[in-house]
Short mmCIF file of C-alpha atoms and ligand atoms in Angstrom, two decimals:
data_model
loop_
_atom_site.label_atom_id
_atom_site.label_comp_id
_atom_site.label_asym_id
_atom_site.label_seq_id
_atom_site.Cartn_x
_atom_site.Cartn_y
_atom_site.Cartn_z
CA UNK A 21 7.67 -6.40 3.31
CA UNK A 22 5.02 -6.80 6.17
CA UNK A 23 1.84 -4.46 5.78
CA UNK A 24 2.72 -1.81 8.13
CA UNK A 25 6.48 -1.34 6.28
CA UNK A 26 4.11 -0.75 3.45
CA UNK A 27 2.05 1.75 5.01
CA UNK A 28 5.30 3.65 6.31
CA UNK A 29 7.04 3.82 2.94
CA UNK A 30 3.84 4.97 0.92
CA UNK A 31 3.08 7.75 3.90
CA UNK A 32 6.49 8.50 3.85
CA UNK A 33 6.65 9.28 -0.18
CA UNK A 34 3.13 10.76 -0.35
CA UNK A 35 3.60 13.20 2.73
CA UNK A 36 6.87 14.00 1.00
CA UNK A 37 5.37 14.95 -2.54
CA UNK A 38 2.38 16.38 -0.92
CA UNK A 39 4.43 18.50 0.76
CA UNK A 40 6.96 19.64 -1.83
CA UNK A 41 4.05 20.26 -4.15
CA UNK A 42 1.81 22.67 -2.72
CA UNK A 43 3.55 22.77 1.10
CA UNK A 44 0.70 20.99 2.67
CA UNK A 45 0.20 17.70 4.49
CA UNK A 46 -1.96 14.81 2.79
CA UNK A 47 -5.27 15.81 2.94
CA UNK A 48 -8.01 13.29 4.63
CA UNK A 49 -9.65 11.03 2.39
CA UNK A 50 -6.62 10.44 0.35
CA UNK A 51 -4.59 9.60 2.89
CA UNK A 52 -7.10 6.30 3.09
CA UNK A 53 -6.67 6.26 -0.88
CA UNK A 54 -3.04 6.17 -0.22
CA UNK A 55 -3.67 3.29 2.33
CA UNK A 56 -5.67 1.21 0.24
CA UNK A 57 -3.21 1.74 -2.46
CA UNK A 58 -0.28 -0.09 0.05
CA UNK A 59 -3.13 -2.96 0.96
CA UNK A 60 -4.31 -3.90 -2.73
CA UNK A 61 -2.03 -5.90 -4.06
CA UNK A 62 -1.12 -8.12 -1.19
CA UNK A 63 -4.68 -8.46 -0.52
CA UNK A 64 -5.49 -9.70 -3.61
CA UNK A 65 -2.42 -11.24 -4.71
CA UNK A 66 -1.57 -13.11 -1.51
CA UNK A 67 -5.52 -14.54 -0.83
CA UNK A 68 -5.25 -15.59 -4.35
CA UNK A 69 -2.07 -17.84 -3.96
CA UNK A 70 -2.06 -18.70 0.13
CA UNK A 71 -5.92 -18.89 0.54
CA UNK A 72 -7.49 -19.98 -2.44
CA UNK A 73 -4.28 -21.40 -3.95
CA UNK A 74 -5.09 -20.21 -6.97
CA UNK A 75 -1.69 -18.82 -8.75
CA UNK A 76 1.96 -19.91 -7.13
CA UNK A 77 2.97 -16.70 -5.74
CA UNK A 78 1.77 -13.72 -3.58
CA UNK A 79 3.52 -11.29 -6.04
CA UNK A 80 1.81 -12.19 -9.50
CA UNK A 81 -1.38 -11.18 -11.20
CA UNK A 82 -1.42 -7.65 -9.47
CA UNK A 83 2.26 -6.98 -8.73
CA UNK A 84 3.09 -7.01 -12.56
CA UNK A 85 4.07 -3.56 -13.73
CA UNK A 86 1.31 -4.46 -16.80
CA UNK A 87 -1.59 -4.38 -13.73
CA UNK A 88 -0.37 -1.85 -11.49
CA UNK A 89 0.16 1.01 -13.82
CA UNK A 90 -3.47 0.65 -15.86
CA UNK A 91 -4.86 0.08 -12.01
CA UNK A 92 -3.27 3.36 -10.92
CA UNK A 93 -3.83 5.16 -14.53
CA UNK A 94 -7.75 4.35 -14.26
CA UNK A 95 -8.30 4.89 -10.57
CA UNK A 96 -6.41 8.30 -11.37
CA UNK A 97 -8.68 9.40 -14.16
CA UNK A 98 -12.06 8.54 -12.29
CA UNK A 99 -10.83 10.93 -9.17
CA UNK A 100 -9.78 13.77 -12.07
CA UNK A 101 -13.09 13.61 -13.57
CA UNK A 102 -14.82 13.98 -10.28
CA UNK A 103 -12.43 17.16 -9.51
CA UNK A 104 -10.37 15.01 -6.77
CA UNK A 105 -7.11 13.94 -8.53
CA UNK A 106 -5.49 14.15 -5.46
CA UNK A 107 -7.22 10.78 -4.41
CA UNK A 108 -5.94 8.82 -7.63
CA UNK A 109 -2.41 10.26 -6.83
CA UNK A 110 -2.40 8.92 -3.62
CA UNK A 111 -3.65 5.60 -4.28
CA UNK A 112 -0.86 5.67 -7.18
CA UNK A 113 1.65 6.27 -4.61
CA UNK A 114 0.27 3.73 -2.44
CA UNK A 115 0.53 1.07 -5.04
CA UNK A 116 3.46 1.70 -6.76
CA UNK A 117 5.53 2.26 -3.32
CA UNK A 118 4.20 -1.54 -2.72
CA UNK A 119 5.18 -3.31 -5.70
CA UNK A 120 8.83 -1.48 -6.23
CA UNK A 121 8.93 -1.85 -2.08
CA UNK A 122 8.42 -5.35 -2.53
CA UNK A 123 10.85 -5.59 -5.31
CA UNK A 124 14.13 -3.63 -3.68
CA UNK A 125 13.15 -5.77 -0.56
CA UNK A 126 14.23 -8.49 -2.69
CA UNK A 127 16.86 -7.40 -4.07
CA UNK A 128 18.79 -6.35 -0.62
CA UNK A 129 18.50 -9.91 0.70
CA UNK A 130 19.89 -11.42 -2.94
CA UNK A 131 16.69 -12.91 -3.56
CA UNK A 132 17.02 -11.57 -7.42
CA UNK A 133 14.58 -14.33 -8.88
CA UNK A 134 11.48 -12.66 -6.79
CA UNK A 135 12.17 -9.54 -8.23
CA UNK A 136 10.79 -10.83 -11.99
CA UNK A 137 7.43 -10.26 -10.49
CA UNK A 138 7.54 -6.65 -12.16
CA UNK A 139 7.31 -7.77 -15.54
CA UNK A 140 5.14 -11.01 -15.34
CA UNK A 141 4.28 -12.63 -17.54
CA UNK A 142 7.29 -11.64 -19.37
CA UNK A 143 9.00 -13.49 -17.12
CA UNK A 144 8.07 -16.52 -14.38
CA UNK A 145 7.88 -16.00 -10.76
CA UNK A 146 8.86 -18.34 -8.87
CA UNK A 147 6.37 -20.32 -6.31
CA UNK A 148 6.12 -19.23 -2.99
CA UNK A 149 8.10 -21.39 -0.24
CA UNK A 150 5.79 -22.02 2.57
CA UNK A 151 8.94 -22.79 4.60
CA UNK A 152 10.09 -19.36 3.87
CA UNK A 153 6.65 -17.57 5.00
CA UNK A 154 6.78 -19.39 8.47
CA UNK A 155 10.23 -18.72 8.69
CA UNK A 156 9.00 -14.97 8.46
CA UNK A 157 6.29 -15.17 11.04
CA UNK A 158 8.81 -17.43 13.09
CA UNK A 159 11.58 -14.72 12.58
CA UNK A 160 8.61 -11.67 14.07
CA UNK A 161 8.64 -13.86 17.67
CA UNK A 162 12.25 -14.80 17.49
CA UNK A 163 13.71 -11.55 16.82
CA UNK A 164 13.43 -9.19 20.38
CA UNK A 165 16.51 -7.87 19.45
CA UNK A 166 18.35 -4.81 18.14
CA UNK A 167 16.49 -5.95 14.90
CA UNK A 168 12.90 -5.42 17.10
CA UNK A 169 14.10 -2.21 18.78
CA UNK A 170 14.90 -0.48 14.92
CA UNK A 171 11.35 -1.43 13.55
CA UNK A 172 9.83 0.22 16.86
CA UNK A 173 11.82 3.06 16.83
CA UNK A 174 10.84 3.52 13.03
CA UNK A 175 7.09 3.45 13.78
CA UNK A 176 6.93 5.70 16.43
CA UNK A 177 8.63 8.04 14.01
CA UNK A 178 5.96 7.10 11.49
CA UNK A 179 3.49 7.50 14.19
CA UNK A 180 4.98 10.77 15.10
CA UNK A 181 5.19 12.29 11.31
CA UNK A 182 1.52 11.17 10.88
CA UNK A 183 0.09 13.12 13.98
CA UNK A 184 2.47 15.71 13.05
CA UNK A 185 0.79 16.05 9.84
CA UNK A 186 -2.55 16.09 11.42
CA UNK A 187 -2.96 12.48 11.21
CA UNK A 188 -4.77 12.14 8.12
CA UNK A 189 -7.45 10.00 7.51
CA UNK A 190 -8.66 9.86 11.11
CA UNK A 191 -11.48 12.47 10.75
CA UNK A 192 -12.79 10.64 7.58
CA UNK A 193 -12.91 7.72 9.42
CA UNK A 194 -14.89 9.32 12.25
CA UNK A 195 -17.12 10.89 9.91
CA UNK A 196 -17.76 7.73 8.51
CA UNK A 197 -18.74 5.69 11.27
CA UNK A 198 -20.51 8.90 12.79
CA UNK A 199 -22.87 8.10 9.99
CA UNK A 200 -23.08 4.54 10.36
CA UNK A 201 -27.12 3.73 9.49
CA UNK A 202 -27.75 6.68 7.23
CA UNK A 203 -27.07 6.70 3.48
CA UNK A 204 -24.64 9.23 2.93
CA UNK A 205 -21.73 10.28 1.19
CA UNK A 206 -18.35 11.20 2.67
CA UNK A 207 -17.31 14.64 3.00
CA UNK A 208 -15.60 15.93 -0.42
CA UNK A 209 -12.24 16.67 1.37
CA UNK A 210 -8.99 16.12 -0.59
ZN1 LIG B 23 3.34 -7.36 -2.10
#
């Protein structure tokens, strides 16, 4: 899945949970919890294997089920102790909507073997094909096509939903670069 599917699906789960639990949109700040949560693993994972070319695949040392639940259990337990649980939920959501996104993408193409990711090191992954990741970026140009016109229908809906909800996250982000040069702390928003 491309960053932005990942963004969608997490946004889509959290504002859904958010929503049937206390009948509120995501609140601010952990609606860029929830973001980082959808970033994390590819960002480490993938510099790891197709910059530094350190491990084989882009879906390994942080994709495992064994990393991302202790990641999300810890992250969730700092935010409760500082009376903001709500943060480590969303970045919980974030995360584990990437790695199971990741994995059911997989699976609907009948690429099975990439779905062993989840329990590494249990089981191997198999190494990433470069021709296959070209292919991908290849496939982004190649594709202005009914294909195209689905994925930009579907993020003007996600667009849509988000400033529907208030689009979350923006007014932390303002705040923060409002305050670009002093030393300060965020606003204690959900
Ligand atoms: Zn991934």
């Amino acid at each position: 899945m491309w960053p932005w599917n990942h963004v969608a699906l997490g946004y889509l789960l959290y504002t859904g949970l958010t929503r049937a639990r206390s009948g509120e949109p995501p609140g601010d700040v952990a609606t860029l919890w929830l973001l980082l949560g959808t970033q994390l693993p590819d960002l480490i994972d993938k510099s790891l294997a197709w910059t530094v070319g350190l491990v084989p695949s882009g879906r390994m040392l942080v994709h495992t089920l064994f990393v991302a639940v202790p990641a999300c259990w810890l992250v969730y337990r700092y935010w409760s102790r500082l009376g903001r649980p709500e943060r480590g939920v969303a970045f919980g959501v974030g995360y584990l909507s990437h790695v199971f996104g990741d994995a059911i993408g997989s699976l609907l193409i009948g690429e099975t073997a990439y779905v062993r990711f989840l329990i590494w090191p249990l089981l191997s992954v198999p190494e990433d094909s470069q021709e296959s990741i070209i292919g991908e970026f290849t496939e982004i140009e190649l594709a202005l096509s009914p294909g195209l016109a689905v994925h930009g229908v579907a993020g003007m809906g996600f667009v849509l939903l988000w400033l529907y909800d208030g689009a979350p996250g923006a007014a932390a982000v303002r705040r923060y670069v409002g305050r670009r040069g002093h030393v300060g702390r965020w606003e204690n928003r959900r």
